[in-house]
């Protein structure tokens, strides 16, 4: 097989190649348009920070969805023409998002391109996505994604080499094509080795052997994590094959929505209840999200990260070796982790939505464990959130607590946690694929309230007014100044904060591919009421949120698509 010399192809810009919260996501048919994928890939190479693509090593892989393999070939052809010297590619184009981050770091690559639309449905009729990660293994920061977007708007030509036939992605090993090399790697190996060094696998194995009543059910949702789950849960930790469900990656995720939440992971939720499973867990299409559930409890992701932070130094070898240097959460995530930070004398950072905002803090050694309410949990072992990491963290904690409490359960662990810290009740309402114009108008109207201050005592505003018994103390549009590079990200979400620290937050999703998605986040802290149904505890604030935003009028929806 041979590659031609680079040639240039005339092209014109496409509208809307603006990377969102996590890369460029569009329908597959959009990416299939002539020049569309080439343009965007060329823009990545044009914008690649100094020293640029010349002689660089690039990691490439994706979540196994439809069009991944085609896009890998395009990246090879455009990348080689732009000077990439070596491509490290997961076998069959497969790499989970956390594994890609791990591979970039371990092999000291100059960056990576991850092919995924995460938890969005896949297949010819559905979504595809392309995301660029930097040499630290983390998503490109806004400065770089802005440059990529600018490059997509100015593009007139892209460079490609022609291959005599597509590169065979199925055979592990290195092949040279003259000016560049392609190495096909086992997508799972580096990642498993990393996790085995982080957690106490022996402790988990012993707990499993000594506690036959403990059962695990891991649902890969037909996404990329199936092979990772099999290697770790079955081959390494010794759980039975029957602990795995939907663990073969499918190009269309079996026609379902590979998002680990109570709505889309309903098969897991039902099986956990029916089969009385001790720990049920799922990961999303590309493997960076996770859900933790059991026969007696659903763990809210905001609580999950706080719990892991609480136990990290007590039983997770990686943190016992390296220490915990700081904690963080995205702004809408509940403040449970703040309580752990205060108790343990750690810094806690509040960043905008999106994992990319954690990277600078980690690189500066100021952040060890962080999470988002959107089922994202992780640490500084890589620069992406990590679904399987969170699930193994839970196994490690359960096994640790099980040493002194033979009746340990997910629920007992959470109740012990609430007894120490109190409980941050949290829920999120999503209204998916609503009319964009109505959603923008609703947000603009809320933004106008943010100009309102107690000093202004604006009679038409919200501050000082009471809703369902809660009095508004402050309204703002969240703005973040990165403590490391001092970059400012504004307009990150409308916050209505009440005088008892309860919060209602509104923002528009940056990951959808069709219409707009409105997210409403609701939180209330209670030190006494530790075991009330979340929706009951938050009903008055939900009513207040709908009333204040006039959501039903603006987007014409009675009910949310998903409640978490
Ligand atoms: C969503 C989540 C956000 C997460 C992102 C990528 O973004 O809310 O926390 O980082 O997906 O997984 P959104 O659609 O809200 O912009
Ligand atoms: Zn994902």
mmCIF file with all atom_site columns, N, CA, C and O and ligand atoms in Angstrom, residues 25 97 116-119 284-289 385, ligand 2:
data_model
loop_
_atom_site.group_PDB
_atom_site.id
_atom_site.type_symbol
_atom_site.label_atom_id
_atom_site.label_alt_id
_atom_site.label_comp_id
_atom_site.label_asym_id
_atom_site.label_entity_id
_atom_site.label_seq_id
_atom_site.pdbx_PDB_ins_code
_atom_site.Cartn_x
_atom_site.Cartn_y
_atom_site.Cartn_z
_atom_site.occupancy
_atom_site.B_iso_or_equiv
_atom_site.pdbx_formal_charge
_atom_site.auth_seq_id
_atom_site.auth_comp_id
_atom_site.auth_asym_id
_atom_site.auth_atom_id
_atom_site.pdbx_PDB_model_num
ATOM   1  N  N   . UNK A 1 25  ? -20.269 18.616 16.782 1.00 0.00 ? 25  UNK A N   1
ATOM   2  C  CA  . UNK A 1 25  ? -21.237 17.525 16.683 1.00 0.00 ? 25  UNK A CA  1
ATOM   3  C  C   . UNK A 1 25  ? -22.331 17.886 15.698 1.00 0.00 ? 25  UNK A C   1
ATOM   4  O  O   . UNK A 1 25  ? -22.928 18.953 15.799 1.00 0.00 ? 25  UNK A O   1
ATOM   5  N  N   . UNK A 1 97  ? -12.965 7.745  25.125 1.00 0.00 ? 97  UNK A N   1
ATOM   6  C  CA  . UNK A 1 97  ? -12.414 9.084  25.353 1.00 0.00 ? 97  UNK A CA  1
ATOM   7  C  C   . UNK A 1 97  ? -11.368 9.070  26.480 1.00 0.00 ? 97  UNK A C   1
ATOM   8  O  O   . UNK A 1 97  ? -10.276 9.613  26.306 1.00 0.00 ? 97  UNK A O   1
ATOM   9  N  N   . UNK A 1 116 ? -16.298 11.136 18.276 1.00 0.00 ? 116 UNK A N   1
ATOM   10 C  CA  . UNK A 1 116 ? -17.428 10.759 19.115 1.00 0.00 ? 116 UNK A CA  1
ATOM   11 C  C   . UNK A 1 116 ? -18.446 11.887 19.180 1.00 0.00 ? 116 UNK A C   1
ATOM   12 O  O   . UNK A 1 116 ? -18.093 13.056 19.076 1.00 0.00 ? 116 UNK A O   1
ATOM   13 N  N   . UNK A 1 117 ? -19.704 11.481 19.337 1.00 0.00 ? 117 UNK A N   1
ATOM   14 C  CA  . UNK A 1 117 ? -20.718 12.453 19.745 1.00 0.00 ? 117 UNK A CA  1
ATOM   15 C  C   . UNK A 1 117 ? -21.208 12.021 21.118 1.00 0.00 ? 117 UNK A C   1
ATOM   16 O  O   . UNK A 1 117 ? -22.374 12.201 21.464 1.00 0.00 ? 117 UNK A O   1
ATOM   17 N  N   . UNK A 1 118 ? -20.288 11.400 21.881 1.00 0.00 ? 118 UNK A N   1
ATOM   18 C  CA  . UNK A 1 118 ? -20.522 11.041 23.272 1.00 0.00 ? 118 UNK A CA  1
ATOM   19 C  C   . UNK A 1 118 ? -21.786 10.216 23.469 1.00 0.00 ? 118 UNK A C   1
ATOM   20 O  O   . UNK A 1 118 ? -21.907 9.120  22.961 1.00 0.00 ? 118 UNK A O   1
ATOM   21 N  N   . UNK A 1 119 ? -22.761 10.792 24.159 1.00 0.00 ? 119 UNK A N   1
ATOM   22 C  CA  . UNK A 1 119 ? -23.974 10.062 24.523 1.00 0.00 ? 119 UNK A CA  1
ATOM   23 C  C   . UNK A 1 119 ? -25.078 10.265 23.491 1.00 0.00 ? 119 UNK A C   1
ATOM   24 O  O   . UNK A 1 119 ? -26.185 9.785  23.685 1.00 0.00 ? 119 UNK A O   1
ATOM   25 N  N   . UNK A 1 284 ? -21.309 5.875  29.125 1.00 0.00 ? 284 UNK A N   1
ATOM   26 C  CA  . UNK A 1 284 ? -21.958 6.352  27.901 1.00 0.00 ? 284 UNK A CA  1
ATOM   27 C  C   . UNK A 1 284 ? -21.234 5.874  26.645 1.00 0.00 ? 284 UNK A C   1
ATOM   28 O  O   . UNK A 1 284 ? -20.285 5.097  26.722 1.00 0.00 ? 284 UNK A O   1
ATOM   29 N  N   . UNK A 1 285 ? -21.684 6.349  25.487 1.00 0.00 ? 285 UNK A N   1
ATOM   30 C  CA  . UNK A 1 285 ? -21.161 5.907  24.202 1.00 0.00 ? 285 UNK A CA  1
ATOM   31 C  C   . UNK A 1 285 ? -19.648 5.917  24.133 1.00 0.00 ? 285 UNK A C   1
ATOM   32 O  O   . UNK A 1 285 ? -19.021 4.965  23.675 1.00 0.00 ? 285 UNK A O   1
ATOM   33 N  N   . UNK A 1 286 ? -19.008 6.989  24.589 1.00 0.00 ? 286 UNK A N   1
ATOM   34 C  CA  . UNK A 1 286 ? -17.552 7.112  24.461 1.00 0.00 ? 286 UNK A CA  1
ATOM   35 C  C   . UNK A 1 286 ? -16.823 6.854  25.773 1.00 0.00 ? 286 UNK A C   1
ATOM   36 O  O   . UNK A 1 286 ? -15.606 7.015  25.845 1.00 0.00 ? 286 UNK A O   1
ATOM   37 N  N   . UNK A 1 287 ? -17.568 6.503  26.835 1.00 0.00 ? 287 UNK A N   1
ATOM   38 C  CA  . UNK A 1 287 ? -16.909 6.004  28.038 1.00 0.00 ? 287 UNK A CA  1
ATOM   39 C  C   . UNK A 1 287 ? -16.481 7.036  29.060 1.00 0.00 ? 287 UNK A C   1
ATOM   40 O  O   . UNK A 1 287 ? -15.797 6.705  30.017 1.00 0.00 ? 287 UNK A O   1
ATOM   41 N  N   . UNK A 1 288 ? -16.894 8.292  28.895 1.00 0.00 ? 288 UNK A N   1
ATOM   42 C  CA  . UNK A 1 288 ? -16.445 9.257  29.909 1.00 0.00 ? 288 UNK A CA  1
ATOM   43 C  C   . UNK A 1 288 ? -17.480 9.506  30.998 1.00 0.00 ? 288 UNK A C   1
ATOM   44 O  O   . UNK A 1 288 ? -17.148 10.027 32.054 1.00 0.00 ? 288 UNK A O   1
ATOM   45 N  N   . UNK A 1 289 ? -18.735 9.137  30.767 1.00 0.00 ? 289 UNK A N   1
ATOM   46 C  CA  . UNK A 1 289 ? -19.745 9.337  31.806 1.00 0.00 ? 289 UNK A CA  1
ATOM   47 C  C   . UNK A 1 289 ? -19.984 8.048  32.593 1.00 0.00 ? 289 UNK A C   1
ATOM   48 O  O   . UNK A 1 289 ? -19.639 6.964  32.131 1.00 0.00 ? 289 UNK A O   1
ATOM   49 N  N   . UNK A 1 385 ? -13.027 13.204 31.804 1.00 0.00 ? 385 UNK A N   1
ATOM   50 C  CA  . UNK A 1 385 ? -13.762 12.467 32.818 1.00 0.00 ? 385 UNK A CA  1
ATOM   51 C  C   . UNK A 1 385 ? -13.722 10.986 32.444 1.00 0.00 ? 385 UNK A C   1
ATOM   52 O  O   . UNK A 1 385 ? -13.450 10.648 31.294 1.00 0.00 ? 385 UNK A O   1
HETATM 53 ZN ZN1 . LIG B 2 .   ? -19.297 11.037 26.724 1.00 0.00 ? 2   LIG B ZN1 1
#
